[in-house]
């Protein structure tokens, strides 16, 4: 499970809704700069499948995911380190999806570590 930030001072950041009506957050995953689309309805952070090795994920467990487009194959893994807008999380649960062609999704496995207001 995600161990989250440990004893960090309160940090506030504001995400601005973009022209496509989505919110995006900048992150770093295992040294790779990543722009996430915030998806409060997603249970897990989700990356394209091909990124698993680059993110330091050593073990993937096959599973499936219920998405807006129906059930799709996915692989579950743990991302060792994920930094979102300057806040570092450790051991974040994530899905790796072969059909994810857009931006990685910032789902609840990371978002639950934050206090979110809209």
mmCIF file with all atom_site columns, N, CA and C in Angstrom, residues 49-53 57-63 74-78 94-96:
data_model
loop_
_atom_site.group_PDB
_atom_site.id
_atom_site.type_symbol
_atom_site.label_atom_id
_atom_site.label_alt_id
_atom_site.label_comp_id
_atom_site.label_asym_id
_atom_site.label_entity_id
_atom_site.label_seq_id
_atom_site.pdbx_PDB_ins_code
_atom_site.Cartn_x
_atom_site.Cartn_y
_atom_site.Cartn_z
_atom_site.occupancy
_atom_site.B_iso_or_equiv
_atom_site.pdbx_formal_charge
_atom_site.auth_seq_id
_atom_site.auth_comp_id
_atom_site.auth_asym_id
_atom_site.auth_atom_id
_atom_site.pdbx_PDB_model_num
ATOM 1  N N  . UNK A 1 49 ? 1.161  0.720  -20.411 1.00 0.00 ? 49 UNK A N  1
ATOM 2  C CA . UNK A 1 49 ? 1.860  -0.510 -20.050 1.00 0.00 ? 49 UNK A CA 1
ATOM 3  C C  . UNK A 1 49 ? 3.368  -0.417 -20.286 1.00 0.00 ? 49 UNK A C  1
ATOM 4  N N  . UNK A 1 50 ? 3.771  0.180  -21.392 1.00 0.00 ? 50 UNK A N  1
ATOM 5  C CA . UNK A 1 50 ? 5.184  0.212  -21.775 1.00 0.00 ? 50 UNK A CA 1
ATOM 6  C C  . UNK A 1 50 ? 6.052  0.982  -20.774 1.00 0.00 ? 50 UNK A C  1
ATOM 7  N N  . UNK A 1 51 ? 5.444  1.785  -19.881 1.00 0.00 ? 51 UNK A N  1
ATOM 8  C CA . UNK A 1 51 ? 6.229  2.583  -18.934 1.00 0.00 ? 51 UNK A CA 1
ATOM 9  C C  . UNK A 1 51 ? 6.672  1.799  -17.697 1.00 0.00 ? 51 UNK A C  1
ATOM 10 N N  . UNK A 1 52 ? 6.139  0.618  -17.473 1.00 0.00 ? 52 UNK A N  1
ATOM 11 C CA . UNK A 1 52 ? 6.403  -0.115 -16.223 1.00 0.00 ? 52 UNK A CA 1
ATOM 12 C C  . UNK A 1 52 ? 7.898  -0.258 -15.935 1.00 0.00 ? 52 UNK A C  1
ATOM 13 N N  . UNK A 1 53 ? 8.658  -0.735 -16.889 1.00 0.00 ? 53 UNK A N  1
ATOM 14 C CA . UNK A 1 53 ? 10.094 -0.928 -16.681 1.00 0.00 ? 53 UNK A CA 1
ATOM 15 C C  . UNK A 1 53 ? 10.821 0.364  -16.401 1.00 0.00 ? 53 UNK A C  1
ATOM 16 N N  . UNK A 1 57 ? 9.193  -0.609 -11.841 1.00 0.00 ? 57 UNK A N  1
ATOM 17 C CA . UNK A 1 57 ? 8.244  -1.621 -11.383 1.00 0.00 ? 57 UNK A CA 1
ATOM 18 C C  . UNK A 1 57 ? 8.778  -2.983 -11.802 1.00 0.00 ? 57 UNK A C  1
ATOM 19 N N  . UNK A 1 58 ? 9.108  -3.808 -10.826 1.00 0.00 ? 58 UNK A N  1
ATOM 20 C CA . UNK A 1 58 ? 9.756  -5.083 -11.108 1.00 0.00 ? 58 UNK A CA 1
ATOM 21 C C  . UNK A 1 58 ? 8.794  -6.250 -11.241 1.00 0.00 ? 58 UNK A C  1
ATOM 22 N N  . UNK A 1 59 ? 7.603  -6.117 -10.701 1.00 0.00 ? 59 UNK A N  1
ATOM 23 C CA . UNK A 1 59 ? 6.652  -7.223 -10.733 1.00 0.00 ? 59 UNK A CA 1
ATOM 24 C C  . UNK A 1 59 ? 5.285  -6.694 -11.138 1.00 0.00 ? 59 UNK A C  1
ATOM 25 N N  . UNK A 1 60 ? 4.671  -7.325 -12.127 1.00 0.00 ? 60 UNK A N  1
ATOM 26 C CA . UNK A 1 60 ? 3.331  -6.954 -12.567 1.00 0.00 ? 60 UNK A CA 1
ATOM 27 C C  . UNK A 1 60 ? 2.404  -8.155 -12.437 1.00 0.00 ? 60 UNK A C  1
ATOM 28 N N  . UNK A 1 61 ? 1.242  -7.922 -11.879 1.00 0.00 ? 61 UNK A N  1
ATOM 29 C CA . UNK A 1 61 ? 0.236  -8.966 -11.721 1.00 0.00 ? 61 UNK A CA 1
ATOM 30 C C  . UNK A 1 61 ? -0.894 -8.703 -12.702 1.00 0.00 ? 61 UNK A C  1
ATOM 31 N N  . UNK A 1 62 ? -1.232 -9.670 -13.563 1.00 0.00 ? 62 UNK A N  1
ATOM 32 C CA . UNK A 1 62 ? -2.320 -9.455 -14.521 1.00 0.00 ? 62 UNK A CA 1
ATOM 33 C C  . UNK A 1 62 ? -3.653 -9.290 -13.793 1.00 0.00 ? 62 UNK A C  1
ATOM 34 N N  . UNK A 1 63 ? -4.478 -8.382 -14.311 1.00 0.00 ? 63 UNK A N  1
ATOM 35 C CA . UNK A 1 63 ? -5.802 -8.118 -13.767 1.00 0.00 ? 63 UNK A CA 1
ATOM 36 C C  . UNK A 1 63 ? -6.652 -7.511 -14.874 1.00 0.00 ? 63 UNK A C  1
ATOM 37 N N  . UNK A 1 74 ? -5.348 -5.153 -17.759 1.00 0.00 ? 74 UNK A N  1
ATOM 38 C CA . UNK A 1 74 ? -4.415 -4.255 -17.074 1.00 0.00 ? 74 UNK A CA 1
ATOM 39 C C  . UNK A 1 74 ? -3.454 -5.115 -16.263 1.00 0.00 ? 74 UNK A C  1
ATOM 40 N N  . UNK A 1 75 ? -2.395 -4.505 -15.802 1.00 0.00 ? 75 UNK A N  1
ATOM 41 C CA . UNK A 1 75 ? -1.436 -5.156 -14.926 1.00 0.00 ? 75 UNK A CA 1
ATOM 42 C C  . UNK A 1 75 ? -1.252 -4.265 -13.709 1.00 0.00 ? 75 UNK A C  1
ATOM 43 N N  . UNK A 1 76 ? -1.263 -4.866 -12.530 1.00 0.00 ? 76 UNK A N  1
ATOM 44 C CA . UNK A 1 76 ? -1.108 -4.146 -11.278 1.00 0.00 ? 76 UNK A CA 1
ATOM 45 C C  . UNK A 1 76 ? 0.346  -4.182 -10.850 1.00 0.00 ? 76 UNK A C  1
ATOM 46 N N  . UNK A 1 77 ? 0.852  -3.044 -10.374 1.00 0.00 ? 77 UNK A N  1
ATOM 47 C CA . UNK A 1 77 ? 2.210  -2.978 -9.867  1.00 0.00 ? 77 UNK A CA 1
ATOM 48 C C  . UNK A 1 77 ? 2.353  -1.858 -8.858  1.00 0.00 ? 77 UNK A C  1
ATOM 49 N N  . UNK A 1 78 ? 3.517  -1.789 -8.242  1.00 0.00 ? 78 UNK A N  1
ATOM 50 C CA . UNK A 1 78 ? 3.821  -0.762 -7.238  1.00 0.00 ? 78 UNK A CA 1
ATOM 51 C C  . UNK A 1 78 ? 4.920  0.137  -7.788  1.00 0.00 ? 78 UNK A C  1
ATOM 52 N N  . UNK A 1 94 ? -0.491 1.065  -8.722  1.00 0.00 ? 94 UNK A N  1
ATOM 53 C CA . UNK A 1 94 ? -0.786 1.588  -10.062 1.00 0.00 ? 94 UNK A CA 1
ATOM 54 C C  . UNK A 1 94 ? -1.215 0.463  -10.988 1.00 0.00 ? 94 UNK A C  1
ATOM 55 N N  . UNK A 1 95 ? -1.985 0.842  -11.991 1.00 0.00 ? 95 UNK A N  1
ATOM 56 C CA . UNK A 1 95 ? -2.328 -0.051 -13.094 1.00 0.00 ? 95 UNK A CA 1
ATOM 57 C C  . UNK A 1 95 ? -1.490 0.352  -14.299 1.00 0.00 ? 95 UNK A C  1
ATOM 58 N N  . UNK A 1 96 ? -1.101 -0.638 -15.071 1.00 0.00 ? 96 UNK A N  1
ATOM 59 C CA . UNK A 1 96 ? -0.380 -0.424 -16.323 1.00 0.00 ? 96 UNK A CA 1
ATOM 60 C C  . UNK A 1 96 ? -1.260 -0.993 -17.417 1.00 0.00 ? 96 UNK A C  1
#
